[in-house]
Coordinates of C-alpha atoms in Angstrom, one line a residue:
M1 CA 100.8 98.2 69.5
K2 CA 98.5 96.4 72.0
S3 CA 95.3 95.0 70.4
V4 CA 92.0 96.1 71.9
E5 CA 90.3 93.5 74.0
K6 CA 87.2 92.1 72.2
R7 CA 84.0 92.4 74.1
I8 CA 81.2 90.8 72.2
V9 CA 77.5 91.0 72.9
F10 CA 75.3 88.4 71.2
V11 CA 71.5 88.7 71.1
S12 CA 69.6 85.5 70.2
H13 CA 66.3 87.3 69.4
F14 CA 64.6 90.6 69.6
D15 CA 60.8 90.3 69.9
I16 CA 59.0 93.2 68.3
D17 CA 55.6 91.6 68.4
E18 CA 52.9 94.0 69.8
K19 CA 51.4 92.2 72.8
Q20 CA 48.2 94.3 72.7
I21 CA 46.5 96.1 69.9
D22 CA 43.7 98.5 71.0
L23 CA 40.6 98.1 68.9
L24 CA 38.3 100.4 70.8
N25 CA 39.4 103.6 69.1
K26 CA 39.6 102.1 65.6
S27 CA 36.8 102.2 63.0
K28 CA 34.9 99.0 62.5
P29 CA 36.6 98.3 59.1
A30 CA 40.0 98.9 60.7
A31 CA 39.2 96.8 63.7
K32 CA 38.0 94.0 61.5
M33 CA 41.1 94.3 59.3
F34 CA 43.4 94.0 62.3
S35 CA 41.4 91.1 63.7
D36 CA 41.5 89.2 60.4
L37 CA 45.2 89.9 60.0
H38 CA 46.1 88.5 63.4
R39 CA 43.3 85.9 63.7
W40 CA 45.3 82.8 64.2
V41 CA 48.1 84.3 66.5
K42 CA 46.2 86.9 68.6
V43 CA 42.7 86.8 70.2
E44 CA 40.2 89.5 70.8
Y45 CA 39.3 90.2 74.4
G46 CA 38.0 93.4 76.0
D47 CA 38.2 95.6 72.9
K48 CA 41.9 94.5 72.4
L49 CA 43.8 92.0 70.3
W50 CA 46.0 90.1 72.7
N51 CA 49.1 88.0 72.4
E52 CA 47.7 84.8 73.8
F53 CA 50.3 84.4 76.5
C54 CA 49.8 88.1 77.5
L55 CA 46.0 87.5 77.8
L56 CA 46.7 84.5 80.0
T57 CA 48.9 86.6 82.4
H58 CA 46.2 89.3 82.4
I59 CA 43.4 87.0 83.5
M60 CA 45.6 85.1 85.9
D61 CA 46.7 88.4 87.5
K62 CA 50.4 87.6 86.8
Q63 CA 53.2 89.9 85.9
P64 CA 53.4 90.9 82.2
N65 CA 56.6 89.0 81.7
H66 CA 55.3 85.8 83.3
F67 CA 54.7 84.1 80.0
N68 CA 56.9 84.7 77.0
I69 CA 57.9 81.8 74.7
W70 CA 61.2 83.5 73.9
D71 CA 62.3 82.8 77.5
M72 CA 63.3 79.3 76.3
P73 CA 67.0 79.1 75.5
L74 CA 67.6 79.6 71.8
F75 CA 70.0 77.4 69.8
S76 CA 71.7 80.3 68.1
G77 CA 72.9 81.8 71.4
I78 CA 74.1 78.5 72.8
Y79 CA 75.8 77.7 69.6
I80 CA 77.7 81.1 69.3
E81 CA 78.6 81.0 73.0
S82 CA 80.3 77.6 72.5
L83 CA 81.9 78.7 69.1
I84 CA 83.5 81.9 70.5
A85 CA 84.7 80.0 73.6
N86 CA 86.5 77.5 71.3
L87 CA 87.8 80.0 68.8
S88 CA 88.8 82.8 71.1
P89 CA 88.8 82.0 74.8
E90 CA 90.2 85.4 75.7
T91 CA 87.2 87.2 74.2
R92 CA 84.8 88.7 76.8
T93 CA 81.2 87.8 76.0
L94 CA 77.7 88.8 77.1
F95 CA 74.9 86.6 75.8
I96 CA 71.3 87.9 75.8
N97 CA 68.6 85.2 75.0
N98 CA 65.8 87.6 74.2
I99 CA 64.9 91.2 74.3
N100 CA 61.2 92.2 74.5
E101 CA 59.0 95.1 75.3
T102 CA 59.1 94.3 79.0
N103 CA 62.9 93.9 79.5
R104 CA 64.1 96.1 76.6
Q105 CA 65.3 99.2 78.5
A106 CA 67.0 97.2 81.3
V107 CA 68.8 94.9 78.8
I108 CA 70.0 97.7 76.6
E109 CA 71.4 99.5 79.6
K110 CA 73.1 96.2 80.6
I111 CA 74.7 96.0 77.1
D112 CA 75.8 99.6 77.3
G113 CA 77.4 99.0 80.7
F114 CA 79.3 96.0 79.3
K115 CA 81.0 98.4 76.9
P116 CA 81.0 96.1 73.9
T117 CA 83.4 96.3 70.9
H118 CA 81.0 94.3 68.7
L119 CA 77.3 93.5 68.8
F120 CA 76.1 90.3 67.1
L121 CA 72.4 90.0 66.3
S122 CA 70.9 86.6 65.2
T123 CA 68.1 87.1 62.6
T124 CA 66.9 83.5 62.6
F125 CA 63.4 84.4 63.6
Y126 CA 63.2 87.9 62.0
L127 CA 60.3 88.5 59.7
G128 CA 62.0 90.3 56.8
L129 CA 63.9 93.5 56.5
G130 CA 61.2 95.5 58.3
H131 CA 62.0 93.5 61.4
V132 CA 65.7 94.2 60.9
H133 CA 65.2 98.0 60.6
K134 CA 63.0 98.1 63.8
V135 CA 65.6 96.2 65.8
L136 CA 68.5 98.4 64.5
D137 CA 66.5 101.5 65.5
E138 CA 66.6 100.2 69.1
F139 CA 70.4 99.9 68.9
S140 CA 71.0 103.4 67.4
G141 CA 73.0 104.3 70.5
F142 CA 75.7 101.8 69.4
S143 CA 76.7 103.5 66.1
H144 CA 80.3 103.7 67.3
I145 CA 80.8 99.8 67.1
P146 CA 80.2 97.2 64.4
I147 CA 76.8 95.6 64.5
V148 CA 76.9 92.2 62.8
L149 CA 73.7 90.6 61.4
G150 CA 73.9 86.8 61.0
G151 CA 71.5 83.8 60.8
N152 CA 69.1 82.5 58.3
G153 CA 66.9 85.6 58.2
I154 CA 69.5 88.0 56.8
Y155 CA 71.0 85.2 54.6
K156 CA 67.6 84.7 52.9
E157 CA 67.3 88.5 52.3
L158 CA 70.8 88.6 50.8
S159 CA 70.1 85.6 48.6
A160 CA 66.8 86.9 47.4
D161 CA 68.0 90.4 46.4
L162 CA 71.2 92.0 45.3
E163 CA 73.6 92.4 48.2
H164 CA 73.9 96.1 47.5
D165 CA 70.1 96.7 47.7
V166 CA 70.0 95.2 51.3
I167 CA 73.2 96.7 52.7
S168 CA 72.7 100.2 51.2
D169 CA 69.6 100.8 53.4
L170 CA 71.4 99.8 56.6
P171 CA 73.4 102.1 58.9
K172 CA 77.1 102.4 58.0
N173 CA 78.2 100.4 61.1
V174 CA 76.1 97.4 60.2
Y175 CA 77.7 94.3 58.6
C176 CA 75.9 91.2 57.2
V177 CA 77.1 87.6 57.3
N178 CA 76.3 86.2 53.8
S179 CA 76.6 82.5 54.8
R180 CA 74.2 79.8 55.7
Y181 CA 75.9 78.9 59.0
G182 CA 78.6 81.6 59.5
E183 CA 81.3 79.8 61.6
R184 CA 84.2 80.8 59.4
E185 CA 82.8 84.3 59.1
I186 CA 82.7 84.6 62.9
A187 CA 86.3 83.3 63.1
D188 CA 87.3 86.1 60.6
I189 CA 85.6 88.7 62.8
L190 CA 87.4 87.5 65.8
K191 CA 90.7 87.8 63.9
G192 CA 89.9 91.5 63.2
E193 CA 88.8 91.3 59.5
I194 CA 86.1 94.0 60.0
E195 CA 88.8 96.4 61.2
K196 CA 91.0 95.5 58.3
H197 CA 88.3 96.1 55.7
P198 CA 85.8 98.5 57.2
D199 CA 84.2 99.4 53.8
N200 CA 83.3 95.7 52.9
R201 CA 80.1 95.3 54.9
I202 CA 79.3 91.9 53.4
I203 CA 81.2 89.2 55.4
K204 CA 81.7 86.0 53.5
H205 CA 84.6 83.6 54.0
Q206 CA 86.0 82.3 50.7
E207 CA 85.6 78.7 51.7
S208 CA 81.9 79.3 52.5
E209 CA 81.1 79.5 48.8
D210 CA 80.9 75.8 48.4
R211 CA 79.6 73.9 51.5
N212 CA 79.9 70.3 50.6
Q213 CA 80.6 67.5 53.1
T214 CA 84.4 68.0 52.8
A215 CA 84.3 71.8 53.2
Y216 CA 81.7 71.8 56.0
D217 CA 82.4 69.6 59.0
P218 CA 79.4 69.5 61.4
D219 CA 81.5 67.5 63.9
R220 CA 84.0 70.3 64.1
W221 CA 81.4 72.9 64.8
S222 CA 79.4 71.0 67.4
I223 CA 78.4 72.7 70.6
N224 CA 80.7 72.1 73.5
F225 CA 78.2 72.2 76.3
N226 CA 81.0 72.3 78.9
K227 CA 81.6 75.8 77.8
V228 CA 78.0 76.9 77.8
N229 CA 76.4 78.8 80.8
M230 CA 73.5 76.6 81.9
N231 CA 70.8 78.8 83.3
H232 CA 67.9 76.6 82.3
T233 CA 66.6 73.1 82.7
L234 CA 65.8 72.9 79.0
M235 CA 68.2 72.7 76.1
P236 CA 68.0 72.5 72.3
I237 CA 70.3 70.2 70.4
R238 CA 70.9 69.1 66.8
T239 CA 72.3 65.8 65.3
S240 CA 72.1 67.2 61.7
M241 CA 71.7 70.3 59.7
G242 CA 69.6 70.9 56.6
C243 CA 66.9 68.6 55.0
M244 CA 67.2 65.7 52.7
F245 CA 63.6 66.1 51.4
N246 CA 62.4 68.3 48.6
C247 CA 58.8 69.3 49.5
A248 CA 57.4 71.6 46.8
F249 CA 56.1 74.3 49.2
C250 CA 59.4 74.7 51.2
S251 CA 62.3 77.0 50.4
Y252 CA 64.7 75.1 52.7
P253 CA 65.9 72.7 50.0
V254 CA 67.1 75.8 48.1
V255 CA 68.5 78.0 50.9
G256 CA 69.4 75.3 53.4
G257 CA 72.5 74.1 51.5
G258 CA 72.2 70.4 51.6
F259 CA 72.0 67.8 54.4
Y260 CA 74.9 67.4 56.9
E261 CA 75.0 64.6 59.5
K262 CA 76.9 64.7 62.8
D263 CA 78.5 61.6 64.1
I264 CA 76.0 60.1 66.5
R265 CA 78.9 59.6 69.0
I266 CA 79.2 63.3 69.3
T267 CA 75.5 63.7 70.1
L268 CA 75.8 61.0 72.8
K269 CA 78.8 62.8 74.4
Q270 CA 76.7 66.0 74.4
L271 CA 73.8 64.2 76.1
K272 CA 76.2 62.9 78.7
V273 CA 77.3 66.4 79.5
L274 CA 73.7 67.6 79.7
T275 CA 73.0 64.8 82.1
Q276 CA 75.9 65.9 84.3
K277 CA 74.7 69.5 84.1
Q278 CA 71.2 68.3 85.3
I279 CA 69.4 69.4 82.2
K280 CA 65.8 68.0 82.5
A281 CA 64.5 68.4 79.0
V282 CA 65.9 68.5 75.4
H283 CA 64.3 69.2 72.1
F284 CA 65.9 68.0 68.9
L285 CA 65.8 70.7 66.2
D286 CA 66.6 68.3 63.3
D287 CA 64.2 68.6 60.4
T288 CA 64.6 64.9 59.6
L289 CA 65.7 63.4 62.9
N290 CA 64.3 59.9 62.3
V291 CA 65.5 59.8 58.6
P292 CA 67.6 57.9 57.7
L293 CA 65.9 55.5 60.1
K294 CA 69.0 53.4 60.6
R295 CA 70.9 56.4 61.9
F296 CA 68.0 57.3 64.2
K297 CA 68.0 53.8 65.6
L298 CA 71.7 54.2 66.4
L299 CA 70.9 57.3 68.4
L300 CA 68.1 55.5 70.4
K301 CA 70.3 52.5 71.0
G302 CA 73.2 54.8 72.2
M303 CA 70.8 56.6 74.6
L304 CA 69.6 53.3 76.0
D305 CA 73.0 51.7 76.3
N306 CA 74.5 54.8 78.0
D307 CA 71.5 55.4 80.3
L308 CA 70.7 58.7 78.7
T309 CA 67.0 58.3 79.3
N310 CA 66.1 60.8 82.0
F311 CA 65.3 63.7 79.7
D312 CA 61.8 64.9 78.6
V313 CA 62.3 64.7 74.9
H314 CA 60.6 66.5 72.0
S315 CA 61.3 66.5 68.3
F316 CA 60.1 66.8 64.7
V317 CA 59.2 63.3 63.3
R318 CA 58.5 62.0 59.8
C319 CA 55.8 59.6 61.1
Q320 CA 55.5 57.7 57.8
Y321 CA 58.9 56.1 58.5
L322 CA 58.2 54.9 62.0
D323 CA 57.9 51.3 63.1
E324 CA 56.9 49.8 66.4
E325 CA 60.4 49.0 67.7
T326 CA 61.5 52.6 67.0
V327 CA 58.5 54.2 68.8
R328 CA 58.9 51.8 71.8
Q329 CA 62.5 52.9 72.1
M330 CA 61.6 56.5 71.7
K331 CA 59.3 56.2 74.7
Q332 CA 62.0 54.4 76.7
C333 CA 64.4 57.3 75.9
G334 CA 62.0 59.9 77.2
W335 CA 60.1 61.1 74.1
S336 CA 56.9 62.9 75.2
A337 CA 55.8 64.9 72.1
C338 CA 56.4 65.1 68.4
L339 CA 55.6 67.6 65.6
L340 CA 54.4 65.9 62.5
G341 CA 54.6 67.5 59.0
I342 CA 51.4 66.0 57.8
E343 CA 50.5 69.1 55.6
S344 CA 47.4 67.5 54.0
G345 CA 44.9 64.7 54.4
S346 CA 44.5 64.2 50.7
D347 CA 46.8 61.9 48.8
V348 CA 46.3 64.1 45.7
I349 CA 47.7 67.1 47.5
L350 CA 50.5 65.1 49.1
K351 CA 51.6 64.0 45.7
N352 CA 51.5 67.6 44.4
M353 CA 53.6 68.6 47.4
N354 CA 56.2 65.8 46.7
K355 CA 55.8 64.6 50.3
N356 CA 56.7 61.0 49.6
A357 CA 53.9 59.9 51.9
T358 CA 50.3 58.8 51.9
V359 CA 47.5 59.3 54.3
E360 CA 47.6 55.6 55.1
K361 CA 51.3 55.7 56.1
F362 CA 50.7 58.8 58.2
Q363 CA 48.0 56.9 60.1
V364 CA 50.2 54.0 60.8
G365 CA 52.8 56.3 62.4
I366 CA 50.2 58.3 64.3
N367 CA 48.7 55.1 65.7
L368 CA 52.1 54.0 67.0
L369 CA 52.8 57.3 68.7
K370 CA 49.3 57.2 70.3
K371 CA 49.9 53.6 71.5
Y372 CA 53.0 54.7 73.4
D373 CA 51.3 57.9 74.7
I374 CA 53.5 60.4 72.8
V375 CA 51.7 63.7 72.3
T376 CA 51.3 64.6 68.6
F377 CA 51.0 68.0 66.8
A378 CA 50.0 68.0 63.1
A379 CA 51.1 70.8 60.8
I380 CA 48.5 71.4 58.0
I381 CA 48.6 73.6 54.9
V382 CA 45.4 74.6 53.1
G383 CA 45.4 76.1 49.6
F384 CA 48.4 74.4 47.9
P385 CA 48.1 74.1 44.1
G386 CA 45.5 71.5 43.2
E387 CA 43.5 72.1 46.4
T388 CA 39.7 72.1 46.2
E389 CA 36.8 72.1 48.6
A390 CA 36.8 68.3 48.2
T391 CA 40.5 67.9 49.1
V392 CA 40.1 70.2 52.1
Q393 CA 37.2 68.1 53.3
E394 CA 39.5 65.0 53.0
T395 CA 42.0 66.8 55.4
I396 CA 39.2 67.7 57.8
D397 CA 38.0 64.1 57.9
F398 CA 41.5 62.8 58.3
L399 CA 42.2 65.1 61.2
N400 CA 39.0 64.1 63.0
Q401 CA 39.6 60.4 62.8
S402 CA 43.4 60.3 62.9
G403 CA 43.9 60.5 66.7
V404 CA 46.4 63.4 66.6
D405 CA 46.2 65.5 69.8
F406 CA 46.8 69.0 68.4
C407 CA 46.9 70.6 65.0
Y408 CA 47.6 74.0 63.5
V409 CA 46.4 75.0 60.0
Q410 CA 48.1 77.6 57.8
P411 CA 47.3 79.0 54.4
F412 CA 49.6 78.2 51.6
Y413 CA 52.5 80.7 51.4
Y414 CA 53.9 81.1 47.8
L415 CA 57.7 81.3 48.0
H416 CA 59.4 82.0 44.7
N417 CA 62.5 80.2 45.8
S418 CA 60.6 77.0 46.5
P419 CA 60.3 74.0 44.1
I420 CA 56.6 74.8 43.3
H421 CA 57.6 78.0 41.6
Q422 CA 59.3 75.9 38.9
Q423 CA 55.9 74.2 38.3
R424 CA 53.8 77.4 38.2
A425 CA 52.7 77.0 34.6
K426 CA 51.4 73.5 35.3
Y427 CA 49.1 74.8 38.0
G428 CA 48.4 78.3 36.7
L429 CA 50.1 79.6 39.8
S430 CA 50.7 83.4 40.1
G431 CA 51.2 85.9 42.9
K432 CA 53.5 85.9 45.9
G433 CA 53.4 85.2 49.6
L434 CA 49.8 85.2 50.9
Q435 CA 48.4 86.7 47.7
W436 CA 48.1 84.1 45.1
E437 CA 45.8 82.2 42.8
H438 CA 46.0 78.9 40.8
N439 CA 43.7 76.8 38.7
T440 CA 41.6 75.5 41.6
M441 CA 41.7 78.2 44.3
N442 CA 42.8 81.7 45.2
S443 CA 44.1 83.1 48.4
G444 CA 40.8 84.9 49.3
E445 CA 38.9 81.6 49.0
C446 CA 41.5 79.9 51.0
M447 CA 41.2 82.4 53.9
K448 CA 37.4 81.9 54.0
M449 CA 37.9 78.1 54.0
L450 CA 40.3 78.4 57.0
N451 CA 37.2 79.5 59.1
E452 CA 35.3 76.4 57.9
V453 CA 38.2 74.1 58.8
F454 CA 38.4 75.7 62.2
F455 CA 34.8 74.9 63.0
Q456 CA 34.8 71.4 61.4
V457 CA 37.9 70.1 63.0
T458 CA 36.6 68.6 66.2
G459 CA 39.2 65.8 66.9
P460 CA 42.5 67.5 67.6
I461 CA 42.7 70.8 69.6
Y462 CA 43.9 73.8 67.6
A463 CA 47.4 75.1 68.6
N464 CA 48.9 78.5 67.9
E465 CA 50.2 78.4 64.3
E466 CA 53.4 80.4 65.1
W467 CA 54.5 78.4 68.2
A468 CA 52.9 75.0 67.6
M469 CA 54.6 72.3 69.8
W470 CA 57.0 74.8 71.2
E471 CA 54.1 76.4 73.0
Y472 CA 53.4 73.1 74.8
I473 CA 57.1 72.7 75.6
Y474 CA 57.1 76.2 77.1
F475 CA 54.2 75.4 79.4
K476 CA 56.0 72.4 80.7
F477 CA 59.2 74.6 81.0
K478 CA 57.1 76.9 83.3
G479 CA 55.8 74.0 85.4
Y480 CA 52.4 73.4 84.0
D481 CA 51.0 70.1 82.8
L482 CA 49.3 68.8 79.7
E483 CA 45.8 69.2 81.2
F484 CA 46.4 72.9 81.9
Y485 CA 47.7 73.4 78.4
K486 CA 44.6 71.7 76.9
K487 CA 42.3 74.0 79.0
F488 CA 44.2 77.0 77.9
R489 CA 44.0 76.1 74.3
R490 CA 40.3 75.4 74.5
F491 CA 39.7 78.7 76.3
I492 CA 41.6 80.6 73.6
N493 CA 39.9 78.7 70.8
T494 CA 36.4 79.4 72.2
L495 CA 37.3 83.1 72.2
R496 CA 38.5 82.8 68.7
A497 CA 35.3 81.0 67.6
N498 CA 33.3 83.9 69.0
D499 CA 35.4 86.4 67.0
I500 CA 34.9 84.5 63.8
K501 CA 31.1 84.2 64.4
K502 CA 30.9 87.9 65.3
Y503 CA 32.4 89.0 61.9
H504 CA 29.9 86.7 60.2
G505 CA 27.0 88.3 62.0
I506 CA 26.4 85.2 64.2
E507 CA 25.7 85.8 67.9
A508 CA 27.9 84.1 70.4
T509 CA 26.2 81.4 72.5
Y510 CA 28.1 82.1 75.7
S511 CA 29.4 84.9 78.0
K512 CA 33.1 85.7 77.9
M513 CA 33.0 86.5 81.6
L514 CA 31.5 83.1 82.4
L515 CA 34.0 81.4 80.2
E516 CA 36.9 83.2 82.0
A517 CA 35.5 82.3 85.4
D518 CA 35.2 78.6 84.4
F519 CA 38.8 78.6 83.1
L520 CA 40.2 80.3 86.2
Q521 CA 38.3 77.9 88.5
N522 CA 40.3 75.1 87.1
V523 CA 43.8 76.8 87.0
N524 CA 45.0 75.8 90.4
S525 CA 44.1 72.1 90.0
A526 CA 45.9 72.1 86.6
I527 CA 49.3 73.4 87.9
S528 CA 51.8 70.6 88.2
A529 CA 55.2 70.3 89.9
P530 CA 58.1 71.9 88.1
L531 CA 59.4 70.1 85.0
R532 CA 61.2 67.0 86.1

């Protein structure tokens, strides 16, 4: 009997974010609730809450889809494309980088016309099971084929709850990959395991139970960029997976499954292919790219020795481990921006967080990055156990004098699968998520304090807390320069300041119309040539 040709569609992301929320017809309490809920990721303008990019396209009179950060190529899609090409070259594939409210109908029609036998959905950026159900509703017309959910989003849900509780609420044609990375599970699907066992909707390869360095070989599963369709000038890349640190607020040490390094020679080969394919920019996704420092220096030396220095490079950096030679070589290799996990400007809170860093060490690294003109973004958390008004003031003072270019500030999010949960008695910590209290602060006090931080931080420019450095990368990807990005952020932050003042009964000191006119007057002069 002839086997049916596999035709797989893979969707890297499904964006369900509402780009505009109409406040005009809502009561004042409801409008305030929506504004407070979305305060740091949307901005009020003309009786609507706007996605910041959507507002930009509106005032610039561009098409609605002109700015969408999910346009950037996502690692999951590139990775799976390479994986399937290696495992099953005969499989027909259709890869969709992003579905959003603008392209949704056209893309779903395209998928339907492809006549897939399987539909794979990455849940890496999904915000819980509610996001999963909304996306599956959009694919209700594909109930005749298996829909496979993979990625860290669904894996965390399966890890947090009983498998049955998750799967029982999903349509009968939906399968879940219960694995951190999923390569062996995808190999099983390509071999027809779903068809052999249709009632087993949890997909887990036996060898995936214990992912140690012997069982999991990152070199084996590295992306073959020769088999990836290059439709962009920007490409994400990894040299490692997982994190070797154990920060108390982060669940990644628990769900990430350890730290796995890839042979640097593999990365250098990948960069050579990207050079040949005329990729102009790369961003390293490693959580700890420059740690161990010796390994990072091998990467930099390899890039210099092999003339792999024509990329515009961005990455996460643990700045407390930087030295001058390393930063100088980073600049020579093309580094232009780094995201720094600072988290706090208080040594007391850094110790509580188990950050293995001090404010003094942070400052040394920031000074070096500033010396070599590498743009810096600082990630900050307010409200971690032990936080007080005094420690928050230390963070404000540090940000203002540190020299970092941009920052974003988030409230502490209490994860029960993070290390701090094991110390909850020590700090009197209770609650979950954004609703918590401990001995020195509660979440309500924290939210009020975020407003004060916003107004008192006058050194770095506030960035979007969801997109952070990736927002800046995206602007360059679209052909805009740093000065345009700064003007955009200042425009948005001034609107946000007005919103915060309004809800505190303080009259704004400027006109939104004049502010918009001033911003638009400078748009043309800020547009640069396309990303080099």
